């Protein structure tokens, strides 16, 4: 089991499994059908549909392989089953204030395959996660990030 993909939240696991099922049962069969049709049109060297279809198949197969490995190598952790909800552990949603900018942010600590900056889901291996794991509401933490030294205060911890 690699450290990079060793943990998933329960929701993250379900999402990855759903994506895998979609790729295997819907997307890949459709692309295979399109490639077969394109191949029947003659010269494949100048057949854009065929070339694109084969490229798309390689992308799908690569993603399927990644998902299978991520799912097989993962320990699934349900944040709702966390016993000590007063401290920050894997799966926690944490609201914090950047004490330099007064900006308030909310993040969730997740496994590497689940990381999604748009959803504020950050890796448990990130500098921020490493700095706040085990901390509690009211704690002030100073840590080094890629953009420099940051000081934050933990406002809320939620497990959902």
mmCIF file of C-alpha atoms in Angstrom:
data_model
loop_
_atom_site.group_PDB
_atom_site.id
_atom_site.type_symbol
_atom_site.label_atom_id
_atom_site.label_comp_id
_atom_site.label_asym_id
_atom_site.label_seq_id
_atom_site.Cartn_x
_atom_site.Cartn_y
_atom_site.Cartn_z
ATOM 1 C CA UNK A 1 0.000 0.000 0.000
ATOM 2 C CA UNK A 2 1.532 3.314 -1.031
ATOM 3 C CA UNK A 3 1.393 6.215 1.415
ATOM 4 C CA UNK A 4 -0.043 8.410 -1.330
ATOM 5 C CA UNK A 5 -3.289 6.476 -1.687
ATOM 6 C CA UNK A 6 -3.590 4.700 1.636
ATOM 7 C CA UNK A 7 -6.646 6.546 2.983
ATOM 8 C CA UNK A 8 -10.030 7.480 1.560
ATOM 9 C CA UNK A 9 -13.108 8.917 3.208
ATOM 10 C CA UNK A 10 -16.195 6.750 2.850
ATOM 11 C CA UNK A 11 -17.744 9.321 0.475
ATOM 12 C CA UNK A 12 -14.511 9.495 -1.521
ATOM 13 C CA UNK A 13 -14.469 5.714 -1.892
ATOM 14 C CA UNK A 14 -18.097 5.699 -3.082
ATOM 15 C CA UNK A 15 -17.371 8.495 -5.566
ATOM 16 C CA UNK A 16 -14.317 6.689 -7.007
ATOM 17 C CA UNK A 17 -16.261 3.435 -7.285
ATOM 18 C CA UNK A 18 -19.109 5.273 -9.043
ATOM 19 C CA UNK A 19 -16.660 6.838 -11.510
ATOM 20 C CA UNK A 20 -15.056 3.439 -12.168
ATOM 21 C CA UNK A 21 -18.443 1.836 -12.850
ATOM 22 C CA UNK A 22 -19.386 4.665 -15.226
ATOM 23 C CA UNK A 23 -16.125 4.345 -17.155
ATOM 24 C CA UNK A 24 -16.420 0.550 -17.448
ATOM 25 C CA UNK A 25 -20.149 0.268 -18.140
ATOM 26 C CA UNK A 26 -20.984 3.442 -20.064
ATOM 27 C CA UNK A 27 -18.047 5.477 -21.362
ATOM 28 C CA UNK A 28 -15.643 2.741 -22.494
ATOM 29 C CA UNK A 29 -18.287 0.635 -24.349
ATOM 30 C CA UNK A 30 -19.514 3.782 -26.147
ATOM 31 C CA UNK A 31 -15.972 4.728 -27.216
ATOM 32 C CA UNK A 32 -15.226 1.136 -28.332
ATOM 33 C CA UNK A 33 -18.356 1.262 -30.494
ATOM 34 C CA UNK A 34 -17.285 4.627 -31.965
ATOM 35 C CA UNK A 35 -13.764 3.311 -32.695
ATOM 36 C CA UNK A 36 -15.179 0.204 -34.390
ATOM 37 C CA UNK A 37 -17.398 2.356 -36.564
ATOM 38 C CA UNK A 38 -14.498 4.698 -37.407
ATOM 39 C CA UNK A 39 -12.228 1.728 -38.241
ATOM 40 C CA UNK A 40 -14.796 0.450 -40.718
ATOM 41 C CA UNK A 41 -14.485 3.693 -42.684
ATOM 42 C CA UNK A 42 -11.202 2.706 -44.312
ATOM 43 C CA UNK A 43 -7.759 4.292 -44.012
ATOM 44 C CA UNK A 44 -7.062 4.689 -40.310
ATOM 45 C CA UNK A 45 -3.973 6.878 -40.722
ATOM 46 C CA UNK A 46 -6.041 9.925 -41.705
ATOM 47 C CA UNK A 47 -9.225 9.003 -39.873
ATOM 48 C CA UNK A 48 -9.696 11.629 -37.146
ATOM 49 C CA UNK A 49 -12.567 9.780 -35.463
ATOM 50 C CA UNK A 50 -10.477 6.618 -35.221
ATOM 51 C CA UNK A 51 -7.347 8.418 -33.978
ATOM 52 C CA UNK A 52 -9.307 10.432 -31.396
ATOM 53 C CA UNK A 53 -11.246 7.337 -30.291
ATOM 54 C CA UNK A 54 -8.063 5.323 -29.719
ATOM 55 C CA UNK A 55 -6.585 8.219 -27.759
ATOM 56 C CA UNK A 56 -9.752 8.454 -25.643
ATOM 57 C CA UNK A 57 -9.632 4.686 -25.002
ATOM 58 C CA UNK A 58 -6.062 5.012 -23.713
ATOM 59 C CA UNK A 59 -7.170 7.843 -21.404
ATOM 60 C CA UNK A 60 -10.089 5.791 -20.081
ATOM 61 C CA UNK A 61 -7.912 2.714 -19.562
ATOM 62 C CA UNK A 62 -5.316 4.788 -17.728
ATOM 63 C CA UNK A 63 -7.969 6.291 -15.430
ATOM 64 C CA UNK A 64 -9.515 2.843 -14.822
ATOM 65 C CA UNK A 65 -6.115 1.469 -13.813
ATOM 66 C CA UNK A 66 -5.561 4.407 -11.446
ATOM 67 C CA UNK A 67 -9.020 4.021 -9.885
ATOM 68 C CA UNK A 68 -8.619 0.268 -9.415
ATOM 69 C CA UNK A 69 -5.291 0.776 -7.653
ATOM 70 C CA UNK A 70 -6.636 3.625 -5.503
ATOM 71 C CA UNK A 71 -9.667 1.581 -4.463
ATOM 72 C CA UNK A 72 -7.743 -1.641 -3.810
ATOM 73 C CA UNK A 73 -4.909 0.018 -1.861
ATOM 74 C CA UNK A 74 -7.068 2.192 0.357
ATOM 75 C CA UNK A 75 -8.167 2.050 3.926
ATOM 76 C CA UNK A 76 -11.656 3.553 4.081
ATOM 77 C CA UNK A 77 -12.339 5.888 6.976
ATOM 78 C CA UNK A 78 -15.832 7.162 7.747
ATOM 79 C CA UNK A 79 -15.500 10.616 9.351
ATOM 80 C CA UNK A 80 -18.841 10.093 11.137
ATOM 81 C CA UNK A 81 -17.302 7.224 13.102
ATOM 82 C CA UNK A 82 -14.560 9.445 14.547
ATOM 83 C CA UNK A 83 -14.761 9.059 18.316
ATOM 84 C CA UNK A 84 -12.916 12.217 19.404
ATOM 85 C CA UNK A 85 -14.716 14.930 17.462
ATOM 86 C CA UNK A 86 -12.972 17.682 19.439
ATOM 87 C CA UNK A 87 -9.704 17.167 17.570
ATOM 88 C CA UNK A 88 -8.771 17.288 13.897
ATOM 89 C CA UNK A 89 -8.259 13.923 12.258
ATOM 90 C CA UNK A 90 -8.538 12.525 8.728
ATOM 91 C CA UNK A 91 -11.930 13.365 7.209
ATOM 92 C CA UNK A 92 -12.554 16.441 9.367
ATOM 93 C CA UNK A 93 -14.011 19.601 7.904
ATOM 94 C CA UNK A 94 -12.180 22.508 9.495
ATOM 95 C CA UNK A 95 -12.973 26.197 9.503
ATOM 96 C CA UNK A 96 -9.986 28.393 10.266
ATOM 97 C CA UNK A 97 -8.952 32.027 10.139
ATOM 98 C CA UNK A 98 -5.725 33.173 8.524
ATOM 99 C CA UNK A 99 -4.453 35.562 11.196
ATOM 100 C CA UNK A 100 -2.393 37.577 8.688
ATOM 101 C CA UNK A 101 -5.279 38.282 6.285
ATOM 102 C CA UNK A 102 -8.343 37.738 8.550
ATOM 103 C CA UNK A 103 -9.696 35.487 5.796
ATOM 104 C CA UNK A 104 -11.861 32.587 6.972
ATOM 105 C CA UNK A 105 -11.625 29.300 5.072
ATOM 106 C CA UNK A 106 -13.253 25.871 5.306
ATOM 107 C CA UNK A 107 -11.393 22.742 4.174
ATOM 108 C CA UNK A 108 -11.854 18.991 4.447
ATOM 109 C CA UNK A 109 -8.889 16.677 4.965
ATOM 110 C CA UNK A 110 -9.134 13.789 2.481
ATOM 111 C CA UNK A 111 -7.091 11.123 0.722
ATOM 112 C CA UNK A 112 -4.912 11.942 -2.269
ATOM 113 C CA UNK A 113 -7.360 10.553 -4.901
ATOM 114 C CA UNK A 114 -10.126 12.755 -3.456
ATOM 115 C CA UNK A 115 -8.297 16.099 -3.569
ATOM 116 C CA UNK A 116 -10.452 18.783 -5.199
ATOM 117 C CA UNK A 117 -9.440 22.438 -4.729
ATOM 118 C CA UNK A 118 -12.834 23.646 -6.038
ATOM 119 C CA UNK A 119 -14.533 21.710 -3.222
ATOM 120 C CA UNK A 120 -11.869 22.767 -0.657
ATOM 121 C CA UNK A 121 -10.802 19.139 -0.220
ATOM 122 C CA UNK A 122 -7.104 18.986 0.599
ATOM 123 C CA UNK A 123 -4.721 16.067 0.978
ATOM 124 C CA UNK A 124 -3.857 14.772 4.409
ATOM 125 C CA UNK A 125 -0.251 15.074 3.183
ATOM 126 C CA UNK A 126 -0.455 18.844 2.533
ATOM 127 C CA UNK A 127 1.465 21.270 4.772
ATOM 128 C CA UNK A 128 -1.809 22.682 6.152
ATOM 129 C CA UNK A 129 -3.201 19.244 7.000
ATOM 130 C CA UNK A 130 0.020 18.130 8.631
ATOM 131 C CA UNK A 131 0.061 21.327 10.720
ATOM 132 C CA UNK A 132 -3.510 20.990 12.022
ATOM 133 C CA UNK A 133 -3.884 17.225 12.551
ATOM 134 C CA UNK A 134 -4.539 16.596 16.244
ATOM 135 C CA UNK A 135 -5.338 20.254 16.981
ATOM 136 C CA UNK A 136 -8.603 21.598 18.441
ATOM 137 C CA UNK A 137 -10.854 24.666 18.332
ATOM 138 C CA UNK A 138 -9.023 27.766 19.548
ATOM 139 C CA UNK A 139 -5.556 26.440 18.771
ATOM 140 C CA UNK A 140 -3.250 28.841 16.943
ATOM 141 C CA UNK A 141 -0.888 27.150 14.530
ATOM 142 C CA UNK A 142 2.073 28.547 12.640
ATOM 143 C CA UNK A 143 3.409 26.568 9.702
ATOM 144 C CA UNK A 144 5.446 26.886 6.517
ATOM 145 C CA UNK A 145 3.431 26.684 3.298
ATOM 146 C CA UNK A 146 4.662 26.927 -0.300
ATOM 147 C CA UNK A 147 3.706 30.626 -0.196
ATOM 148 C CA UNK A 148 5.537 31.326 3.075
ATOM 149 C CA UNK A 149 4.900 31.349 6.810
ATOM 150 C CA UNK A 150 1.209 31.242 7.782
ATOM 151 C CA UNK A 151 -0.485 31.573 11.147
ATOM 152 C CA UNK A 152 -4.059 30.331 11.581
ATOM 153 C CA UNK A 153 -6.623 29.829 14.329
ATOM 154 C CA UNK A 154 -8.992 26.847 14.332
ATOM 155 C CA UNK A 155 -12.620 28.047 14.517
ATOM 156 C CA UNK A 156 -14.729 24.891 14.067
ATOM 157 C CA UNK A 157 -14.261 21.159 13.526
ATOM 158 C CA UNK A 158 -17.051 19.103 11.944
ATOM 159 C CA UNK A 159 -17.241 15.455 10.936
ATOM 160 C CA UNK A 160 -19.798 14.712 8.212
#
